[in-house]
């Protein structure tokens, strides 16, 4: 049997209030969506100020009891800079009798019924806790494993372990959405990602002391989830950049194939290619900036995570072992950040190549345009010379008709227009030939 006294389940979930380029209307929409998670009569206070930690309801803790009074709990809402944090706590309303590990499934159902599924969150953490009955011989990890399986159907029990307030603590973190096809994952919620902390205390006193750390967990889990979310966002941005690059490469190939066949693209086609590349390049540049932005999010929250963890370790005392929580910061330092930095470097090289493509296409357009203008000028010069010649011969040809018999110039006088036209064409050809000689 895996029995605990006062099993308690806490869900910490996080949603952005503002993000990159968020409008006032979008910020208000995010705020309204977060409010939907709280009771309708909640007194909400969220001033437009920068703050590291602000309780945004009155009272800060909003209690609830289930209709049959078998469950109890509360809501606790805060804002951490640009992010809303909500803790929903639910416990079996009995602090004397033991409860089976499967009771956590009941607590999870109660919490999920209180959630508005429309809220777009950036991450969540489940915190399970309870204490052992007096003189219990149960194995802490066996109990923790049963508690985990009460919430999740998978068999991925590979926890990191430590000690906390003389109890045993276990962490299971899965970020499988990072390795999934991004086409099938639009948010972390429709993935297999979850983060779970299970703490089994030896007595009631330790469990009550642990309640003083909830605000610390709120901050620590926020920074952790924002780091995971930012890395996931960076994968989406990278995929978008690659798609943009492929589209521009398709335009490059069209232009290069025409060059290899020594074909002259008309200006309309060239301009279309240039406009396509230019429009895609604008999106590419925006995505590249967004990738750098996700890197900054990870750096800032990683620093905050490490500081908050150090405060928790200091507050808990030397007899506690929470080093396993440092594994996540090592993951962010050794995998997340280096990967994004490498992606930024590669995509910047791609940007340079794309800019070269635009410059090459633009130069080709200018060359084609200049050639067309020269051809047009040739046509104007030749046509002008021909027309001028025809005009000059018009009147003499007319006079020639009057003196036709006298001078016996049959063709010029009998067909004045045709004769003038022929002479005009000959003059135009001579002008064209002379201009061509001068250019060469």
Coordinates of C-alpha atoms in Angstrom, one line a residue:
X1 CA 0.0 0.0 0.0
X2 CA 1.1 3.5 -0.8
X3 CA -0.7 5.6 1.8
X4 CA -0.2 9.3 2.7
X5 CA -1.8 11.7 5.1
X6 CA -3.3 14.9 3.6
X7 CA -2.3 14.3 0.0
X8 CA -2.1 17.7 -1.7
X9 CA -1.9 18.6 -5.4
X10 CA -0.8 22.0 -6.6
X11 CA -0.9 23.1 -10.2
X12 CA 1.3 26.1 -11.1
X13 CA 0.4 27.4 -14.5
X14 CA 1.7 30.5 -16.4
X15 CA 0.4 32.7 -19.2
X16 CA 1.9 35.7 -20.8
X17 CA 0.3 39.1 -20.2
X18 CA 2.4 40.8 -22.8
X19 CA 4.9 39.6 -25.4
X20 CA 6.9 40.9 -28.3
X21 CA 4.8 43.5 -30.3
X22 CA 1.7 42.9 -28.2
X23 CA -0.9 45.6 -28.6
X24 CA -3.0 47.1 -25.8
X25 CA -6.1 45.2 -27.1
X26 CA -4.2 41.9 -27.0
X27 CA -2.9 42.6 -23.5
X28 CA -6.4 43.2 -22.3
X29 CA -7.5 40.0 -24.0
X30 CA -4.8 38.1 -22.2
X31 CA -5.8 39.6 -19.0
X32 CA -9.5 38.7 -19.5
X33 CA -8.5 35.1 -20.4
X34 CA -6.5 34.8 -17.2
X35 CA -9.4 36.2 -15.1
X36 CA -11.6 33.4 -16.5
X37 CA -9.6 31.0 -14.4
X38 CA -10.7 32.6 -11.2
X39 CA -14.1 32.8 -9.5
X40 CA -16.4 35.3 -11.0
X41 CA -16.6 37.5 -7.9
X42 CA -12.8 37.8 -7.7
X43 CA -11.5 41.3 -6.8
X44 CA -8.7 41.8 -9.4
X45 CA -6.0 44.4 -9.2
X46 CA -3.3 44.6 -11.9
X47 CA -1.7 48.1 -12.3
X48 CA 0.3 48.9 -15.3
X49 CA 3.7 48.8 -13.6
X50 CA 6.8 46.7 -13.8
X51 CA 7.1 44.3 -10.9
X52 CA 9.0 41.2 -10.1
X53 CA 6.2 39.7 -8.0
X54 CA 2.8 41.2 -7.4
X55 CA -0.3 39.5 -5.8
X56 CA -3.2 40.6 -8.0
X57 CA -6.3 39.5 -6.1
X58 CA -7.9 40.5 -2.9
X59 CA -7.6 38.5 -0.8
X60 CA -4.4 37.0 -2.2
X61 CA -5.6 33.5 -1.4
X62 CA -9.2 32.6 -2.5
X63 CA -10.4 29.5 -0.7
X64 CA -12.8 26.9 -1.9
X65 CA -14.4 23.7 -0.6
X66 CA -16.1 21.0 -2.7
X67 CA -19.9 20.6 -2.5
X68 CA -19.5 17.4 -0.5
X69 CA -16.7 19.0 1.6
X70 CA -14.3 16.1 1.0
X71 CA -11.9 18.4 -0.9
X72 CA -10.5 21.8 0.0
X73 CA -8.1 24.2 -1.6
X74 CA -7.5 27.7 -2.9
X75 CA -6.5 30.0 -5.8
X76 CA -3.4 32.2 -5.6
X77 CA -2.7 34.5 -8.5
X78 CA 0.3 36.7 -9.1
X79 CA 2.1 38.6 -11.9
X80 CA 5.8 38.2 -12.4
X81 CA 6.9 41.0 -14.8
X82 CA 5.1 40.1 -18.1
X83 CA 3.7 36.8 -17.0
X84 CA 0.7 35.7 -15.0
X85 CA 1.1 32.9 -12.5
X86 CA -1.7 30.9 -11.0
X87 CA -1.5 28.3 -8.2
X88 CA -4.5 26.0 -7.7
X89 CA -4.2 24.0 -4.5
X90 CA -6.4 21.0 -3.8
X91 CA -6.2 18.6 -0.9
X92 CA -8.2 15.8 0.7
X93 CA -10.1 17.5 3.6
X94 CA -8.7 15.1 6.2
X95 CA -5.4 15.6 8.1
X96 CA -5.6 12.5 10.3
X97 CA -6.4 9.5 8.2
X98 CA -4.2 8.0 5.5
X99 CA -5.3 8.2 1.8
X100 CA -4.2 6.0 -1.1
X101 CA -1.9 7.4 -3.8
X102 CA -4.7 7.1 -6.3
X103 CA -6.5 9.9 -4.5
X104 CA -4.3 12.3 -6.5
X105 CA -6.3 11.4 -9.6
X106 CA -9.4 12.8 -7.8
X107 CA -7.5 16.0 -6.9
X108 CA -6.3 16.4 -10.5
X109 CA -9.9 16.0 -11.8
X110 CA -11.1 18.7 -9.4
X111 CA -8.4 21.1 -10.5
X112 CA -8.9 20.6 -14.2
X113 CA -12.7 21.2 -13.8
X114 CA -11.9 24.6 -12.5
X115 CA -9.7 25.5 -15.5
X116 CA -10.8 27.4 -18.6
X117 CA -9.3 25.4 -21.4
X118 CA -9.2 28.5 -23.6
X119 CA -6.3 30.1 -21.7
X120 CA -3.1 30.0 -23.8
X121 CA -0.5 29.1 -21.3
X122 CA 3.3 28.9 -21.7
X123 CA 3.8 26.1 -19.2
X124 CA 2.7 24.4 -16.1
X125 CA 4.2 22.4 -13.2
X126 CA 2.4 19.8 -10.9
X127 CA 3.5 19.7 -7.3
X128 CA 2.4 16.6 -5.2
X129 CA 3.0 16.3 -1.5
X130 CA 1.8 14.6 1.6
X131 CA 3.3 13.1 4.8
X132 CA 3.8 9.5 6.0
X133 CA 1.9 8.1 8.9
X134 CA 3.9 7.7 12.1
X135 CA 6.3 4.7 12.2
X136 CA 5.7 4.0 8.5
X137 CA 8.1 1.6 6.8
X138 CA 7.0 2.5 3.3
X139 CA 9.6 3.3 0.7
X140 CA 9.5 6.9 -0.3
X141 CA 10.2 6.3 -4.0
X142 CA 7.6 3.5 -4.3
X143 CA 5.0 5.9 -2.9
X144 CA 6.2 8.7 -5.2
X145 CA 6.0 6.4 -8.2
X146 CA 2.4 5.4 -7.4
X147 CA 1.5 9.0 -7.0
X148 CA 3.0 9.8 -10.4
X149 CA 1.1 7.0 -12.1
X150 CA -2.1 8.2 -10.6
X151 CA -1.7 11.4 -12.7
X152 CA -0.1 10.1 -15.8
X153 CA -0.5 6.9 -17.8
X154 CA 3.0 6.8 -19.2
X155 CA 5.8 4.6 -17.8
X156 CA 8.5 7.2 -17.9
X157 CA 9.5 7.0 -14.3
X158 CA 13.1 8.2 -14.4
X159 CA 13.2 10.8 -11.6
X160 CA 15.9 13.0 -10.3
X161 CA 16.1 12.7 -6.6
X162 CA 17.0 14.9 -3.6
X163 CA 16.0 15.7 0.0
X164 CA 13.8 18.6 1.2
X165 CA 12.9 19.5 4.8
X166 CA 13.9 15.9 5.9
X167 CA 11.6 14.5 3.2
X168 CA 12.4 12.9 -0.1
X169 CA 11.8 14.9 -3.3
X170 CA 11.5 13.6 -6.9
X171 CA 11.4 15.5 -10.2
X172 CA 10.2 14.2 -13.5
X173 CA 10.5 16.6 -16.4
X174 CA 9.5 15.7 -20.0
X175 CA 10.0 18.1 -22.9
X176 CA 9.2 15.7 -25.7
X177 CA 7.5 18.3 -27.8
X178 CA 10.9 19.7 -28.6
X179 CA 11.7 16.5 -30.5
X180 CA 8.3 16.2 -32.1
X181 CA 7.4 17.4 -35.6
X182 CA 6.5 21.0 -35.1
X183 CA 3.6 20.6 -37.6
X184 CA 1.8 18.5 -34.9
X185 CA 2.5 20.8 -32.0
X186 CA 0.9 24.3 -31.8
X187 CA 1.3 24.8 -28.1
X188 CA 3.0 22.9 -25.2
X189 CA -0.5 21.8 -24.1
X190 CA -1.1 19.4 -27.0
X191 CA 2.2 17.7 -26.4
X192 CA 3.5 15.1 -24.0
X193 CA 5.4 17.8 -22.0
X194 CA 5.0 18.0 -18.3
X195 CA 6.9 18.9 -15.2
X196 CA 6.2 17.1 -11.9
X197 CA 7.7 17.5 -8.4
X198 CA 6.7 15.0 -5.8
X199 CA 7.7 15.5 -2.1
X200 CA 7.1 12.9 0.5
X201 CA 7.5 14.3 4.0
X202 CA 8.2 12.3 7.1
X203 CA 5.8 14.2 9.4
X204 CA 3.2 16.9 9.5
X205 CA 5.6 19.6 10.8
X206 CA 7.8 19.3 7.7
X207 CA 4.8 19.5 5.4
X208 CA 3.6 22.7 7.2
X209 CA 7.0 24.2 7.0
X210 CA 7.1 23.4 3.2
X211 CA 4.0 25.7 2.8
X212 CA 6.3 28.7 3.4
X213 CA 8.1 27.9 0.1
X214 CA 5.1 28.1 -2.2
X215 CA 6.0 31.7 -3.3
X216 CA 9.5 30.5 -4.0
X217 CA 8.2 27.6 -6.1
X218 CA 5.9 30.0 -8.0
X219 CA 8.9 32.0 -9.1
X220 CA 11.3 29.1 -9.8
X221 CA 8.7 27.2 -11.9
X222 CA 7.9 30.4 -13.8
X223 CA 11.5 30.9 -14.9
X224 CA 11.8 27.2 -15.8
X225 CA 8.6 27.1 -17.9
X226 CA 9.6 30.4 -19.6
X227 CA 12.9 28.9 -20.6
X228 CA 11.3 25.8 -22.0
X229 CA 8.7 27.8 -23.8
X230 CA 11.3 30.2 -25.3
X231 CA 13.3 27.3 -26.6
X232 CA 10.2 25.7 -28.1
X233 CA 9.4 29.1 -29.7
X234 CA 13.0 29.2 -31.1
X235 CA 12.4 25.8 -32.8
X236 CA 9.2 27.2 -34.5
X237 CA 11.1 30.3 -35.6
X238 CA 14.0 28.2 -37.0
X239 CA 11.6 26.1 -39.0
X240 CA 9.9 29.3 -40.3
X241 CA 13.4 30.7 -41.3
X242 CA 14.2 27.5 -43.2
X243 CA 10.9 27.6 -45.1
X244 CA 11.6 31.2 -46.1
X245 CA 15.1 30.3 -47.2
X246 CA 13.7 27.4 -49.4
X247 CA 11.3 29.8 -51.0
X248 CA 14.0 32.3 -51.9
X249 CA 16.2 29.4 -53.2
X250 CA 13.4 28.5 -55.6
X251 CA 13.4 32.0 -56.9
X252 CA 17.2 31.9 -57.2
X253 CA 17.0 28.7 -59.3
X254 CA 14.5 30.3 -61.7
X255 CA 16.8 33.3 -62.2
X256 CA 20.0 31.1 -62.5
X257 CA 18.4 28.7 -64.9
X258 CA 17.6 31.6 -67.2
X259 CA 21.1 32.9 -67.0
X260 CA 22.6 29.4 -67.7
X261 CA 20.6 29.2 -70.9
X262 CA 21.7 32.8 -71.8
X263 CA 18.0 33.8 -71.8
X264 CA 17.0 37.4 -71.2
X265 CA 14.3 37.6 -68.7
X266 CA 11.8 40.3 -69.4
X267 CA 11.6 43.1 -66.8
X268 CA 8.2 42.0 -65.6
X269 CA 9.4 38.5 -64.7
X270 CA 12.5 39.9 -63.1
X271 CA 10.6 42.4 -61.0
X272 CA 8.2 39.6 -59.9
X273 CA 11.1 37.5 -58.7
X274 CA 12.6 40.5 -57.0
X275 CA 9.4 41.4 -55.2
X276 CA 8.9 37.7 -54.1
X277 CA 12.4 37.6 -52.7
X278 CA 12.1 41.0 -51.1
X279 CA 8.8 40.1 -49.3
X280 CA 10.2 36.8 -48.0
X281 CA 13.4 38.5 -46.9
X282 CA 11.4 40.9 -44.8
X283 CA 9.8 38.0 -43.0
X284 CA 13.2 36.3 -42.7
X285 CA 14.7 39.3 -41.0
X286 CA 11.8 39.5 -38.6
X287 CA 12.2 35.9 -37.7
X288 CA 15.9 36.3 -37.3
X289 CA 15.2 39.1 -34.8
X290 CA 12.7 36.9 -33.0
X291 CA 15.2 34.1 -32.7
X292 CA 17.6 36.6 -30.9
X293 CA 14.7 37.7 -28.7
X294 CA 14.1 34.1 -27.6
X295 CA 17.7 33.8 -26.8
X296 CA 17.5 36.9 -24.6
X297 CA 14.4 35.4 -22.8
X298 CA 16.3 32.3 -22.0
X299 CA 19.3 34.2 -20.7
X300 CA 17.2 36.5 -18.4
X301 CA 15.1 33.7 -17.0
X302 CA 18.1 31.4 -16.6
X303 CA 19.8 34.0 -14.5
X304 CA 16.5 34.4 -12.4
X305 CA 16.2 30.6 -12.1
X306 CA 19.7 30.3 -10.7
X307 CA 19.2 33.2 -8.3
X308 CA 15.8 31.8 -7.0
X309 CA 17.2 28.3 -6.6
X310 CA 20.1 29.7 -4.6
X311 CA 17.6 31.5 -2.3
X312 CA 15.6 28.3 -1.8
X313 CA 18.6 26.3 -1.0
X314 CA 19.7 28.9 1.5
X315 CA 16.3 29.1 3.0
X316 CA 15.9 25.3 3.3
X317 CA 19.3 24.9 5.0
X318 CA 22.4 22.8 4.6
X319 CA 20.7 19.5 5.3
X320 CA 18.7 19.7 2.1
X321 CA 19.9 18.4 -1.2
X322 CA 18.3 20.2 -4.1
X323 CA 21.2 19.9 -6.5
X324 CA 19.1 18.0 -9.0
X325 CA 17.2 21.2 -9.8
X326 CA 20.5 22.6 -11.2
X327 CA 20.3 20.0 -14.0
X328 CA 17.8 22.1 -15.8
X329 CA 20.0 25.2 -15.7
X330 CA 22.8 23.1 -17.0
X331 CA 20.5 21.9 -19.8
X332 CA 19.7 25.4 -20.7
X333 CA 23.4 26.5 -20.6
X334 CA 24.8 23.5 -22.5
X335 CA 22.0 22.8 -25.0
X336 CA 19.4 25.5 -25.4
X337 CA 21.6 28.6 -25.6
X338 CA 24.4 27.0 -27.7
X339 CA 21.8 25.6 -30.2
X340 CA 20.1 29.0 -30.6
X341 CA 23.4 30.8 -30.9
X342 CA 24.5 28.4 -33.7
X343 CA 21.1 28.8 -35.4
X344 CA 21.5 32.6 -35.3
X345 CA 25.0 32.4 -36.8
X346 CA 23.8 30.1 -39.6
X347 CA 20.7 32.1 -40.4
X348 CA 22.8 35.3 -40.5
X349 CA 25.0 33.7 -43.2
X350 CA 21.8 32.8 -45.0
X351 CA 20.6 36.4 -44.8
X352 CA 23.9 37.6 -46.4
X353 CA 23.4 35.1 -49.2
X354 CA 19.8 36.2 -49.7
X355 CA 20.8 39.8 -49.8
X356 CA 23.4 38.9 -52.5
X357 CA 20.5 37.3 -54.4
X358 CA 18.5 40.4 -54.3
X359 CA 21.4 42.6 -55.4
X360 CA 22.1 40.2 -58.3
X361 CA 18.5 40.2 -59.4
X362 CA 18.2 44.0 -59.0
X363 CA 21.4 44.5 -61.1
X364 CA 20.0 42.2 -63.8
X365 CA 16.8 44.3 -63.9
X366 CA 18.7 47.5 -64.2
X367 CA 20.8 46.0 -67.0
X368 CA 17.7 44.9 -68.9
X369 CA 16.1 48.2 -68.3
X370 CA 19.1 50.1 -69.6
X371 CA 19.3 47.9 -72.7
X372 CA 15.6 48.5 -73.4
X373 CA 16.1 52.2 -73.1
X374 CA 19.0 52.1 -75.6
X375 CA 16.9 50.1 -78.0
X376 CA 14.1 52.5 -77.7
X377 CA 16.5 55.4 -78.3
X378 CA 17.8 53.6 -81.4
X379 CA 14.3 53.2 -82.7
X380 CA 13.5 56.9 -82.1
X381 CA 16.7 58.0 -83.8
X382 CA 16.2 55.7 -86.8
X383 CA 12.5 56.5 -87.1
X384 CA 13.2 60.2 -86.8
X385 CA 15.7 60.2 -89.5
X386 CA 13.3 58.3 -91.8
X387 CA 10.4 60.5 -91.1
X388 CA 12.5 63.6 -91.6
X389 CA 13.7 62.3 -94.9
X390 CA 10.1 61.5 -96.0
X391 CA 9.0 65.0 -95.0
X392 CA 11.9 66.6 -96.9
X393 CA 11.1 64.7 -100.1
X394 CA 7.4 65.2 -99.9
X395 CA 7.3 68.7 -101.5
X396 CA 9.9 68.1 -104.2
X397 CA 8.1 65.0 -105.2
X398 CA 4.9 67.0 -105.6
X399 CA 6.6 69.6 -107.7
X400 CA 8.1 66.8 -109.7
X401 CA 4.6 65.6 -110.7
X402 CA 4.0 69.0 -112.3
X403 CA 7.2 68.7 -114.3
X404 CA 7.0 64.9 -114.9
X405 CA 6.9 65.2 -118.7
X406 CA 9.6 67.8 -118.7
X407 CA 12.2 66.0 -116.6
X408 CA 11.2 62.3 -117.4
X409 CA 11.9 61.1 -113.7
X410 CA 9.3 58.4 -113.9
X411 CA 9.4 56.6 -110.5
X412 CA 10.0 59.5 -108.1
X413 CA 7.4 61.6 -109.9
X414 CA 4.8 58.9 -110.6
X415 CA 5.0 57.3 -107.1
X416 CA 6.1 60.2 -104.8
X417 CA 5.0 58.6 -101.5
X418 CA 6.6 55.2 -102.1
X419 CA 9.8 56.8 -103.4
X420 CA 10.0 59.0 -100.3
X421 CA 9.4 56.0 -98.0
X422 CA 12.1 54.0 -99.7
X423 CA 14.6 56.8 -99.3
X424 CA 13.5 57.3 -95.7
X425 CA 14.1 53.6 -94.9
X426 CA 17.6 53.8 -96.6
X427 CA 18.5 56.9 -94.5
X428 CA 17.2 55.2 -91.3
X429 CA 19.3 52.2 -92.0
X430 CA 22.4 54.3 -92.6
X431 CA 21.8 56.2 -89.3
X432 CA 21.4 52.9 -87.4
X433 CA 24.6 51.5 -88.9
X434 CA 26.6 54.7 -88.1
X435 CA 25.3 54.7 -84.5
X436 CA 26.2 51.1 -84.1
X437 CA 29.7 51.8 -85.4
X438 CA 30.2 54.7 -83.1
X439 CA 29.2 52.6 -80.0
X440 CA 31.6 49.9 -80.9

